[in-house]
Amino acid sequence: MLIDSHCHLDFPNFAEDLDQVVARARAAGVGAMLTIGTTLAKSAQVIAVAERFPNIWASVGIHPHEAEAEPDVQARTLVELSRHPKVIAIGETGLDYFYEHAPRDAQKANFRAHIQAARETGLPIIIHTRDADDDTAAILRDEVAKGEFPGLIHCFTSGAALAEVAVELGLYISFSGIVTFKTAANLREIAARVPAGRLLVETDSPYLAPIPHRGKRNEPAFVADTAKVVAAARGIGTDELAALTTANFTRLFTKANVPAALAA
């Protein structure tokens, strides 16, 4: 069984056929999914998706693109939202200097508030970082010094140095369909070296469909294609990769009752 550790099932792209999307994921061997919050204003609709299905959970948070639209987020707000039984993570949050849809100072403040919430709740923080490796590493080191917290860097596209920092600080690393792209040999090398106990896979759907689905709407079923490439990079079988990443998901997202969800 595989788990899609990061998707956006509340997005309009899935409004017409969500039941079929979830069914196709099951048929492809994807037993569970984590649908991700990107704004506090839409937390209710993200959670509502998770409530519909026993094998789907949710996170709550503010994407760095939205850091200016929803400023001054307080950790206590995130903590309160996380009390819902289907909410198992904080985020996504982090830094994005590629698009810079929000000022860097606002992104950094947003990131730190989410880290505080993760520290207080014990729930993993889901980190988005793009073209911001140095600042991401600096904030993570600074915040870990204040007290440890669980988490992962999702849709990893950074360099080996940030991967090493993440592992050093106890974080997990998740790979999306980007790792299947012909131009992503460096990512496959990093995926091959990530410690077995820190590895996850995801779709980030509806975006970033892996080969052979490029150009299509991405969906959780396609995480199986990403898993095949990561398994090949590591020199293991896809069944072993599936068992490994599912065990890692269960260990990181301790609030999720994975066995019960799959039996339902």
Coordinates of C-alpha atoms in Angstrom, one line a residue:
M1 CA 0.0 0.0 0.0
L2 CA 1.1 3.5 -0.8
I3 CA 0.1 6.8 0.9
D4 CA -0.2 10.1 -0.9
S5 CA 1.3 12.3 1.7
H6 CA 0.4 15.6 0.0
C7 CA -2.5 16.5 -2.3
H8 CA -5.1 19.2 -2.6
L9 CA -8.5 17.4 -2.9
D10 CA -10.5 20.5 -1.9
F11 CA -9.4 22.4 -5.0
P12 CA -12.0 23.1 -7.8
N13 CA -10.1 20.6 -10.1
F14 CA -11.7 17.8 -8.1
A15 CA -15.1 19.2 -7.5
E16 CA -16.9 17.1 -10.2
D17 CA -15.4 13.7 -9.6
L18 CA -13.8 13.4 -6.2
D19 CA -15.4 10.1 -5.4
Q20 CA -14.0 8.6 -8.6
V21 CA -10.6 10.1 -7.9
V22 CA -10.5 8.4 -4.5
A23 CA -11.7 5.2 -6.0
R24 CA -9.0 5.3 -8.7
A25 CA -6.4 5.8 -6.0
R26 CA -7.6 2.8 -4.1
A27 CA -7.5 0.7 -7.3
A28 CA -3.9 1.9 -7.9
G29 CA -2.8 0.7 -4.4
V30 CA -3.0 4.1 -2.7
G31 CA -4.7 3.4 0.5
A32 CA -4.7 6.8 2.2
M33 CA -4.2 10.5 1.4
L34 CA -3.4 13.7 3.3
T35 CA -5.2 16.7 1.8
I36 CA -3.4 20.0 2.6
G37 CA -4.6 23.4 3.8
T38 CA -3.3 26.5 2.1
T39 CA -5.4 29.2 3.7
L40 CA -7.1 29.5 7.1
A41 CA -10.2 30.8 5.3
K42 CA -10.6 27.5 3.5
S43 CA -9.8 25.2 6.5
A44 CA -13.4 24.1 6.8
Q45 CA -13.6 22.9 3.2
V46 CA -10.3 21.0 3.5
I47 CA -11.5 19.3 6.7
A48 CA -14.9 18.6 5.1
V49 CA -13.1 16.5 2.4
A50 CA -11.3 14.5 5.1
E51 CA -14.6 13.9 6.9
R52 CA -16.1 12.3 3.8
F53 CA -13.6 9.5 3.6
P54 CA -12.1 7.3 6.3
N55 CA -8.8 7.0 4.5
I56 CA -8.2 10.8 4.1
W57 CA -6.8 13.3 6.6
A58 CA -6.3 17.0 6.5
S59 CA -3.8 19.7 7.5
V60 CA -4.4 23.3 8.4
G61 CA -2.1 26.2 7.5
I62 CA -1.2 29.1 5.3
H63 CA 0.9 28.6 2.1
P64 CA 3.7 31.1 1.8
H65 CA 2.0 32.6 -1.3
E66 CA -0.9 33.6 1.1
A67 CA 1.3 35.0 3.8
E68 CA 0.4 38.6 3.0
A69 CA -3.3 37.8 2.3
E70 CA -3.7 36.3 5.8
P71 CA -1.1 38.2 7.9
D72 CA -0.3 38.0 11.6
V73 CA -1.3 34.4 11.9
Q74 CA -1.0 33.3 15.5
A75 CA 0.1 29.9 16.6
R76 CA -2.9 29.6 18.9
T77 CA -5.2 29.9 15.9
L78 CA -3.5 26.9 14.2
V79 CA -3.5 25.0 17.5
E80 CA -7.2 25.5 17.9
L81 CA -8.0 24.4 14.3
S82 CA -5.8 21.3 14.8
R83 CA -8.0 19.9 17.5
H84 CA -10.3 18.5 14.9
P85 CA -9.9 14.7 14.9
K86 CA -9.2 14.6 11.2
V87 CA -6.4 17.2 11.3
I88 CA -3.1 15.5 11.6
A89 CA -0.6 18.2 10.5
I90 CA 0.2 21.9 10.4
G91 CA 0.8 23.6 7.1
E92 CA 1.7 23.9 4.4
T93 CA 4.0 26.8 5.2
G94 CA 7.5 27.9 4.4
L95 CA 9.3 30.2 2.0
D96 CA 8.9 30.6 -1.7
Y97 CA 11.4 33.1 -3.3
F98 CA 10.7 31.9 -6.9
Y99 CA 7.3 33.6 -7.2
E100 CA 7.5 35.9 -4.2
H101 CA 3.7 36.4 -4.1
A102 CA 4.2 37.6 -0.5
P103 CA 7.0 39.7 1.0
R104 CA 9.8 37.7 2.5
D105 CA 9.3 39.1 6.0
A106 CA 5.7 38.0 6.0
Q107 CA 6.6 34.5 4.8
K108 CA 9.2 34.2 7.5
A109 CA 6.8 35.3 10.3
N110 CA 4.2 32.9 8.9
F111 CA 6.7 30.1 8.9
R112 CA 7.8 30.7 12.5
A113 CA 4.1 30.8 13.7
H114 CA 3.5 27.4 12.1
I115 CA 6.6 26.0 13.7
Q116 CA 5.5 27.2 17.1
A117 CA 2.1 25.5 16.5
A118 CA 3.8 22.3 15.5
R119 CA 6.0 22.4 18.6
E120 CA 2.9 23.0 20.9
T121 CA 0.7 20.3 19.4
G122 CA 3.3 17.7 18.5
L123 CA 1.8 17.5 15.0
P124 CA 4.2 17.5 12.0
I125 CA 4.8 20.7 10.1
I126 CA 4.6 20.5 6.3
I127 CA 7.2 22.8 4.8
H128 CA 7.2 24.3 1.3
T129 CA 10.5 25.7 0.1
R130 CA 11.5 27.0 -3.3
D131 CA 14.6 29.0 -4.2
A132 CA 15.0 29.7 -0.4
D133 CA 17.3 27.0 0.8
D134 CA 19.6 29.2 2.9
D135 CA 16.8 31.0 4.7
T136 CA 14.8 27.8 5.2
A137 CA 17.9 26.1 6.8
A138 CA 18.6 29.1 9.0
I139 CA 15.0 29.3 10.3
L140 CA 14.9 25.6 10.9
R141 CA 18.2 25.6 12.8
D142 CA 17.1 28.6 14.9
E143 CA 13.7 27.1 15.7
V144 CA 15.0 23.6 16.6
A145 CA 17.3 25.3 19.0
K146 CA 14.2 26.6 20.8
G147 CA 12.6 23.2 21.0
E148 CA 12.3 20.2 18.7
F149 CA 9.3 19.7 16.4
P150 CA 8.3 17.0 13.9
G151 CA 7.9 17.7 10.2
L152 CA 8.8 17.2 6.6
I153 CA 9.9 19.1 3.5
H154 CA 7.3 18.3 0.9
C155 CA 7.8 18.2 -2.9
F156 CA 11.5 18.3 -2.4
T157 CA 13.3 20.2 -5.2
S158 CA 16.2 21.7 -3.3
G159 CA 19.8 20.8 -3.2
A160 CA 21.6 18.1 -1.3
A161 CA 22.7 20.5 1.3
L162 CA 19.2 21.3 2.5
A163 CA 18.3 17.6 2.4
E164 CA 21.3 17.0 4.8
V165 CA 20.1 19.8 7.1
A166 CA 16.6 18.4 7.1
V167 CA 17.8 14.9 8.0
E168 CA 20.2 16.3 10.7
L169 CA 17.3 18.1 12.3
G170 CA 15.0 15.1 12.3
L171 CA 12.8 16.0 9.4
Y172 CA 11.4 13.8 6.7
I173 CA 11.7 14.4 2.9
S174 CA 8.9 13.8 0.4
F175 CA 9.3 13.5 -3.4
S176 CA 6.6 14.4 -5.9
G177 CA 6.2 13.7 -9.6
I178 CA 9.1 16.1 -10.3
V179 CA 11.5 13.3 -9.5
T180 CA 10.3 11.4 -12.6
F181 CA 11.1 14.3 -15.0
K182 CA 14.0 13.7 -17.4
T183 CA 15.7 16.9 -16.1
A184 CA 15.6 15.7 -12.5
A185 CA 18.6 13.4 -12.3
N186 CA 19.9 15.4 -9.3
L187 CA 16.7 14.8 -7.4
R188 CA 16.8 11.1 -8.1
E189 CA 20.4 11.1 -6.7
I190 CA 19.1 12.8 -3.5
A191 CA 16.1 10.4 -3.3
A192 CA 18.6 7.5 -3.5
R193 CA 20.6 8.9 -0.5
V194 CA 17.8 10.0 1.9
P195 CA 17.8 7.6 4.9
A196 CA 15.2 4.9 4.5
G197 CA 13.4 6.0 7.7
R198 CA 12.9 9.6 6.4
L199 CA 11.4 9.0 3.0
L200 CA 7.9 9.9 1.8
V201 CA 6.1 10.2 -1.6
E202 CA 3.3 12.4 -2.8
T203 CA 1.6 13.9 -5.8
D204 CA 0.9 17.6 -4.8
S205 CA -2.1 17.0 -7.1
P206 CA -3.7 18.5 -9.0
Y207 CA -0.2 19.8 -10.0
L208 CA 3.0 18.2 -11.2
A209 CA 1.7 15.0 -12.8
P210 CA 4.6 12.5 -13.1
I211 CA 5.7 10.8 -16.3
P212 CA 3.8 9.2 -18.1
H213 CA 0.9 11.6 -17.2
R214 CA 2.6 14.9 -17.9
G215 CA 0.1 17.5 -19.1
K216 CA -2.8 15.9 -17.4
R217 CA -4.5 16.8 -14.1
N218 CA -2.5 15.0 -11.4
E219 CA -4.4 12.8 -8.9
P220 CA -3.5 10.6 -5.9
A221 CA -3.4 7.4 -8.1
F222 CA -0.4 8.7 -9.9
V223 CA 1.8 8.5 -6.7
A224 CA 2.3 4.9 -7.8
D225 CA 4.3 6.2 -10.8
T226 CA 6.5 8.4 -8.6
A227 CA 7.1 5.5 -6.2
K228 CA 8.3 3.3 -9.1
V229 CA 11.0 5.9 -10.0
V230 CA 12.1 6.5 -6.4
A231 CA 12.3 2.7 -5.9
A232 CA 14.4 2.3 -9.0
A233 CA 16.7 5.1 -7.9
R234 CA 17.2 3.3 -4.6
G235 CA 17.6 -0.1 -6.2
I236 CA 14.7 -1.7 -4.4
G237 CA 11.3 -3.0 -5.5
T238 CA 8.1 -0.9 -5.5
D239 CA 6.5 -3.1 -2.9
E240 CA 9.4 -2.5 -0.6
L241 CA 9.2 1.2 -1.3
A242 CA 5.5 1.2 -0.6
A243 CA 5.9 -0.6 2.7
L244 CA 8.8 1.7 3.7
T245 CA 7.0 5.0 3.0
T246 CA 3.8 3.8 4.5
A247 CA 5.6 2.9 7.7
N248 CA 7.3 6.3 7.7
F249 CA 4.0 8.1 7.2
T250 CA 2.5 6.2 10.1
R251 CA 5.4 7.0 12.3
L252 CA 5.5 10.7 11.4
F253 CA 1.7 11.4 11.4
T254 CA 1.0 9.7 14.8
K255 CA -2.5 11.2 15.0
A256 CA -3.7 9.3 11.9
N257 CA -5.1 5.8 12.6
V258 CA -3.9 4.3 9.3
P259 CA -4.9 0.6 10.0
A260 CA -8.5 1.5 11.0
A261 CA -8.9 3.8 8.0
L262 CA -7.9 1.1 5.6
A263 CA -10.2 -1.4 7.2
A264 CA -13.2 0.9 6.9

